[in-house]
Coordinates of C-alpha atoms in Angstrom, one line a residue:
X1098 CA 97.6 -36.3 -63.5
X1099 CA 99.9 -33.1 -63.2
X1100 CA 97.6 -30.8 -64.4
X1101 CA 95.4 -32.2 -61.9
X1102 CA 97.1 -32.1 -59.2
X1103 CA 98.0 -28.1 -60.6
X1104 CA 94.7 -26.9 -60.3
X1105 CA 93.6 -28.8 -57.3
X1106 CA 96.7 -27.3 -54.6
X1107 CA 95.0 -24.2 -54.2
X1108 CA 91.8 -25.4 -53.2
X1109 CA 93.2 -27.3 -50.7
X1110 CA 95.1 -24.7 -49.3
X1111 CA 91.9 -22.3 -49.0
X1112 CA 90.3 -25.1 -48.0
X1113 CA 92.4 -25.8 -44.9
X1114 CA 92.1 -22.6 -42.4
X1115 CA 88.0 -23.1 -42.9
X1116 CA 88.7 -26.8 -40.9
X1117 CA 89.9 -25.7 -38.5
X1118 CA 88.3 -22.2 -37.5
X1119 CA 87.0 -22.2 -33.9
X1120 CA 83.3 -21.9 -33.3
X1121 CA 81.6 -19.0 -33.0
X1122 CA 81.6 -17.7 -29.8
X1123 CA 78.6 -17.0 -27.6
X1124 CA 77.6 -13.9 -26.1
X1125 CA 77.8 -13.6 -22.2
X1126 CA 74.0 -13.0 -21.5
X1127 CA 73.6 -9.5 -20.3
X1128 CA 73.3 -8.9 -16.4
X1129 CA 70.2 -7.6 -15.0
X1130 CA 70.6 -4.4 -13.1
X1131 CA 67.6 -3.2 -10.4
X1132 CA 67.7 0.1 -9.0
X1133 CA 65.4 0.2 -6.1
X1134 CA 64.9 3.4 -4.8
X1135 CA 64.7 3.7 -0.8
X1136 CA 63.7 5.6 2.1
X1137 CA 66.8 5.8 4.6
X1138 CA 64.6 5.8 7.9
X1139 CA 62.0 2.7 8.3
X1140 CA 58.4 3.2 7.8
X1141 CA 55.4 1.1 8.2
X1142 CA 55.0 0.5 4.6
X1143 CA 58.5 0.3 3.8
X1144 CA 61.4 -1.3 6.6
X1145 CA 63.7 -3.7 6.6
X1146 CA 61.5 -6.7 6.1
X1147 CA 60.7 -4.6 2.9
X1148 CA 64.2 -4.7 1.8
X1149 CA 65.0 -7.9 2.6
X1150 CA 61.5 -9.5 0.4
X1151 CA 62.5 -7.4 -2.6
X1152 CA 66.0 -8.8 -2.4
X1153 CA 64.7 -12.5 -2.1
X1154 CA 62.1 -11.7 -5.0
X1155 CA 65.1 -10.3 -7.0
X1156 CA 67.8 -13.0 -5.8
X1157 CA 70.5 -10.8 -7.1
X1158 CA 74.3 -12.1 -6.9
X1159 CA 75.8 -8.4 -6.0
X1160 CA 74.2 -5.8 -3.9
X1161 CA 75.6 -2.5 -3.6
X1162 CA 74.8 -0.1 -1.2
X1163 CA 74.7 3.5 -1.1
X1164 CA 78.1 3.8 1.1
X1165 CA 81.9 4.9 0.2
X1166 CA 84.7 2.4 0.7
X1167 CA 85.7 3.5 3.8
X1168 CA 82.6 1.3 5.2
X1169 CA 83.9 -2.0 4.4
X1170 CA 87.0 -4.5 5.3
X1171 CA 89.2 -5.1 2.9
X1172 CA 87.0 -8.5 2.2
X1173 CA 83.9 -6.2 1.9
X1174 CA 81.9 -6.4 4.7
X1175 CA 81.1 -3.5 6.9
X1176 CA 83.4 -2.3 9.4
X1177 CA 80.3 -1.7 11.9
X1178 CA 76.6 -2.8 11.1
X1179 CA 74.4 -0.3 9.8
X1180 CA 71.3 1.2 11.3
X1181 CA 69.1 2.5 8.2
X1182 CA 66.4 0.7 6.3
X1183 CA 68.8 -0.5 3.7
X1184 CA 71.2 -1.5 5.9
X1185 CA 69.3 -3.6 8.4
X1186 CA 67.3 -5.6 5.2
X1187 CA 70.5 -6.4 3.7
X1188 CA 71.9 -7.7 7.0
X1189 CA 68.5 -9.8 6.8
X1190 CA 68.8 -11.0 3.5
X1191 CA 72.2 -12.0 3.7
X1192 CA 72.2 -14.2 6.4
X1193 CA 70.0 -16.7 4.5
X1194 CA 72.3 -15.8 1.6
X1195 CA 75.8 -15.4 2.9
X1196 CA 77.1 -16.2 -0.1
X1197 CA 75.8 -12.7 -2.3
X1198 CA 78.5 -10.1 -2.7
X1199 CA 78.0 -6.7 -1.4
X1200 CA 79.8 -3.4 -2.2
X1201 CA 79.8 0.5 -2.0
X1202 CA 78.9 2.7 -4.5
X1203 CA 78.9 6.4 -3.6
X1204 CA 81.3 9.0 -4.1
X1205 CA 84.5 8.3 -2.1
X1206 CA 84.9 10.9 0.9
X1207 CA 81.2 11.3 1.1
X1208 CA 81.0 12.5 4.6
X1209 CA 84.0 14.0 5.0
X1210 CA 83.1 16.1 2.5
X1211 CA 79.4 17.0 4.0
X1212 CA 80.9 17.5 7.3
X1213 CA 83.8 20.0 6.2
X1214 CA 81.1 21.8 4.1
X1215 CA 78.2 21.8 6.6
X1216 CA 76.2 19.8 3.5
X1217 CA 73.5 18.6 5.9
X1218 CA 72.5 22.1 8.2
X1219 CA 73.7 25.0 5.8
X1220 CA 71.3 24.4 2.9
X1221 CA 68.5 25.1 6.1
X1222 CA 70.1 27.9 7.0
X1223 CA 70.0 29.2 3.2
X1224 CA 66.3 28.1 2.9
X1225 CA 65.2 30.0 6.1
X1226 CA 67.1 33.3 4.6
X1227 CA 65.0 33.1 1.3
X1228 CA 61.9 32.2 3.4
X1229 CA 62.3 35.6 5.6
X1230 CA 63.0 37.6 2.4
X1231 CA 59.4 36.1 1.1
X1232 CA 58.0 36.7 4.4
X1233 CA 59.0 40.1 4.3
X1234 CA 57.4 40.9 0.8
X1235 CA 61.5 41.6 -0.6
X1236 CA 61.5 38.6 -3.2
X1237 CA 60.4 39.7 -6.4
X1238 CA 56.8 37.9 -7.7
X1239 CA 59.1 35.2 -10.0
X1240 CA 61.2 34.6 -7.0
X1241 CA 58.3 34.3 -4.6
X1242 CA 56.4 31.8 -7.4
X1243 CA 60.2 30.1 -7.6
X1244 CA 60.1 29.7 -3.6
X1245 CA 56.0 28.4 -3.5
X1246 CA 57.2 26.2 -6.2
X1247 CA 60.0 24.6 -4.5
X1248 CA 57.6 24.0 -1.3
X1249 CA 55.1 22.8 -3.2
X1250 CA 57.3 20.1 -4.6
X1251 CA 59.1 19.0 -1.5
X1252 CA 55.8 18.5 0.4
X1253 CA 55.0 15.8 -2.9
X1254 CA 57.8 14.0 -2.6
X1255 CA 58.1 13.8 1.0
X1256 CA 54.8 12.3 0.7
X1257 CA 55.8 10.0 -1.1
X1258 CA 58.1 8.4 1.6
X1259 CA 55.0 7.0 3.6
X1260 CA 54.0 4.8 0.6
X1261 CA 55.2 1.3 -0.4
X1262 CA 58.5 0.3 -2.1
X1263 CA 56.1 -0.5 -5.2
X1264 CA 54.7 3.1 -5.2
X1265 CA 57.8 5.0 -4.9
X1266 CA 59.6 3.1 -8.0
X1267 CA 57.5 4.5 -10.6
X1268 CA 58.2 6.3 -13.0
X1269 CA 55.9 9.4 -12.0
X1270 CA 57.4 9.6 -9.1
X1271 CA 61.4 9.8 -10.5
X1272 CA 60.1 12.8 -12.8
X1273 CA 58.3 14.3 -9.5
X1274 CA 62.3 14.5 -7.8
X1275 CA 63.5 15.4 -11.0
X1276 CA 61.5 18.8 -11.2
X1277 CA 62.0 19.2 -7.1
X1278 CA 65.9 18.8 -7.2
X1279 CA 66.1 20.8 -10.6
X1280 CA 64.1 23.9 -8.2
X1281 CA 66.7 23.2 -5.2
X1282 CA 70.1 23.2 -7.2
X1283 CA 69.0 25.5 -9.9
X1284 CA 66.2 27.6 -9.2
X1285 CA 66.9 28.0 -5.8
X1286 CA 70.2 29.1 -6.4
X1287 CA 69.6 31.5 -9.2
X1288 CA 67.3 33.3 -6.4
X1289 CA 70.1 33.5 -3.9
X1290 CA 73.1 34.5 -6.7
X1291 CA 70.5 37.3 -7.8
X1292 CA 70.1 38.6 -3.9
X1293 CA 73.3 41.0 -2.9
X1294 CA 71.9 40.2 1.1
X1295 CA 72.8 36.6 0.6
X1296 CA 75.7 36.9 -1.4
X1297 CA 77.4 34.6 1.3
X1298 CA 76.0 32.1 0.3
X1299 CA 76.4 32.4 -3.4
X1300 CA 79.4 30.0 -3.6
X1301 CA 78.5 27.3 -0.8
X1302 CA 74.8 27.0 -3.6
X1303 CA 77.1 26.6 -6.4
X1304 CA 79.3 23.9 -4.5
X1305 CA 75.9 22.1 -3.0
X1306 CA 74.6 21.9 -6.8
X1307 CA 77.7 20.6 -8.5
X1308 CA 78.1 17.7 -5.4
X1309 CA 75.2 16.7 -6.2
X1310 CA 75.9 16.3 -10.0
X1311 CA 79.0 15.5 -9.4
X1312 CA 77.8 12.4 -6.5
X1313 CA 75.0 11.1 -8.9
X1314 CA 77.8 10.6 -11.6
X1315 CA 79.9 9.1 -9.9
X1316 CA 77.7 6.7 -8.6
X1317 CA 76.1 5.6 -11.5
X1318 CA 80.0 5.0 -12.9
X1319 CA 81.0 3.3 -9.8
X1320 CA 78.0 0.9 -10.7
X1321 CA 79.2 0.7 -14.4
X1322 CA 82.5 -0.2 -13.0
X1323 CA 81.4 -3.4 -10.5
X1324 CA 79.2 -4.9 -13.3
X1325 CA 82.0 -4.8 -15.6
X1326 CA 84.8 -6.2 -13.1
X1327 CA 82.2 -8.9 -11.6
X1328 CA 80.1 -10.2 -14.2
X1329 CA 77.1 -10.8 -11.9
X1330 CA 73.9 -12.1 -13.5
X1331 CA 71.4 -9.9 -11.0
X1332 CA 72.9 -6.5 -9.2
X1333 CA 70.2 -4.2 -6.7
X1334 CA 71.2 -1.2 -6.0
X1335 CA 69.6 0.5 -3.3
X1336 CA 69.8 4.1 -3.4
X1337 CA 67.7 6.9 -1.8
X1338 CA 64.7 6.9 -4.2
X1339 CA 65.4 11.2 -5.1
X1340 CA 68.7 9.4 -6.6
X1341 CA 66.9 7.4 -9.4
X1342 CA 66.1 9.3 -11.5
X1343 CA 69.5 10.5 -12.1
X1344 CA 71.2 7.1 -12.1
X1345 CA 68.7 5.8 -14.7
X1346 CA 69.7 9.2 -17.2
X1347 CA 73.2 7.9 -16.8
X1348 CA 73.3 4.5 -17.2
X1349 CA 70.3 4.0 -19.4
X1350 CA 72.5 5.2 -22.5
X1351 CA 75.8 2.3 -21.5
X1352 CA 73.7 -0.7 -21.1
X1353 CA 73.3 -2.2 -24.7
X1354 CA 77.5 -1.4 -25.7
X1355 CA 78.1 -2.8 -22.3
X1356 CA 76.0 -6.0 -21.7
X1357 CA 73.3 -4.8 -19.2
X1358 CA 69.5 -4.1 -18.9
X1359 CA 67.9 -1.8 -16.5
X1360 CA 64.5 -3.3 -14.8
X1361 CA 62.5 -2.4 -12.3
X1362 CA 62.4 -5.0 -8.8
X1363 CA 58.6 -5.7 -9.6
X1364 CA 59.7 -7.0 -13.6
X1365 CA 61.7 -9.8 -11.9
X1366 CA 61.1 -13.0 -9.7
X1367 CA 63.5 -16.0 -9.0
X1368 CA 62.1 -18.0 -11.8
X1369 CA 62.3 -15.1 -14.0

C-alpha cells in the first residue's frame, strides 16, 4: 500500500491545477468600422436625408464626425448645431436614436490653424500665380503638362460630388483623389519650389502639404483611439470623401492586431 500510495502523489498533484483551470476565454467579436465618404454642401443626390438613411442602414453605436474637440460639451454633443450635410443627417438620425454616441475626430486646432495660415484663400492665390506663368508661355513643357494635369484631375473629382453616396465610395473613385491630391501637395509644389518668382510661396506649399499628411494621420489615429476606448460593435465615420483614401492606407494595416474590419456602408444592413 506504501509503494502505492508513492507512485500515485505525483499524479495527483499534476493532476490538480488542470481542475481547476478557467475556461478559455472568448474573443470580443471585432467592431465593424464604415468610412463613408461625404460631400460637405447638400446636393440632390446626396443631403441630409442621404446621411441619415445610410446611418439607419448601418445602425452604428458611435458616429464620429469630421470636427475637433472644441465642438462638443464636455458630454459630447455640439456646442451649436451644425449646418453641413453631415451635420444636419446626423442631427436627423439621432433623434430617432438618441441613444448612439457621437464624437470628433479631426486634428485638434483645425481652424485655428487654417485661419492663422490663410489654409482656405492662399492655396488660390498660389494656383492663379502658376496659372499666369502658363498663360504667359514661362512654365516649362513638364510644368505646363504638371498644371493640365492637375486641372484635369480636379475637374474629375469635382464631378464626382453630383453623384450618389453609392457612387462616390468606390474604390475608383478613392484612387482618382489619390492621384489629384498627390499633383496638389507634390507636384504642384515641386513647380512652385523650382520657380525663383514664387519663391514666397515656397514654404507656405511645404506647410499646406505636410497639414495635410499630418491631418489625415491624425484622424485615422484619433479613430484607432475611440474604437479602442469604446468597444462599439458598428462606428461611421463620415469624412469628406478626398479623405478616404488616406484613412483606409492607415488603418487598413491595425485592424486584424486590433479587433476591427473595414467595410464599405453598402456591405452592411441591420440584420447583417
Amino acid at each position: 500500500m506504501f509503494c502505492f500510495a508513492r507512485f500515485r502523489l505525483p499524479v495527483l498533484l499534476l493532476a490538480a491545477p488542470l481542475l481547476g483551470s478557467p475556461a478559455p476565454r472568448l474573443a470580443a467579436p471585432a467592431t465593424e468600422l464604415v468610412i463613408v465618404g461625404t460631400v460637405h454642401r447638400p446636393t440632390r443626390l446626396f443631403n441630409p436625408d442621404s446621411v441619415a438613411a445610410i446611418l439607419a442602414r448601418v445602425q452604428p453605436e458611435l458616429i464620429l464626425v469630421e470636427l475637433d474637440s472644441s465642438f462638443f460639451t464636455p458630454a459630447f454633443e455640439l456646442k451649436t448645431p451644425g449646418r453641413e450635410n453631415e451635420d444636419l443627417g446626423v442631427a436627423r438620425y439621432r433623434r430617432q436614436h438618441p441613444a448612439v454616441r457621437l464624437r470628433p475626430f479631426d486634428i485638434e486646432g483645425r481652424n485655428e490653424f487654417h485661419r492663422r495660415h490663410q489654409l482656405l484663400t492662399r492655396p488660390g492665390e498660389v494656383l492663379a500665380r502658376l496659372d499666369a506663368l502658363y498663360q504667359s508661355r514661362q512654365l516649362t513643357p513638364a510644368q505646363g503638362t504638371i498644371l493640365d494635369r492637375y486641372y484635369a484631375l480636379t475637374d474629375s473629382l469635382t464631378r464626382y460630388n453630383q453623384q450618389p453616396p453609392a457612387v462616390i465610395n468606390q474604390p475608383a473613385v478613392y484612387a482618382l483623389a489619390e492621384r489629384r491630391q498627390h499633383y496638389q501637395f507634390q507636384q504642384l509644389g515641386d513647380v512652385v519650389a523650382a520657380r525663383p518668382e514664387l519663391s514666397e510661396y515656397q514654404a507656405f506649399c511645404r506647410l499646406y502639404a505636410d497639414f495635410w499628411d499630418q491631418r489625415n494621420q491624425a484622424m485615422a489615429r484619433h479613430i484607432r483611439q475611440h474604437l479602442a476606448r469604446l468597444r462599439p460593435r458598428r462606428v461611421v465615420v463620415l469624412v469628406g470623401h478626398a479623405h478616404k483614401y488616406y484613412l483606409l492606407r492607415e488603418l487598413a494595416p491595425h485592424a486584424a492586431a486590433e479587433g476591427f474590419r473595414l467595410h464599405e456602408y453598402y456591405q452592411l444592413g441591420p440584420g447583417s
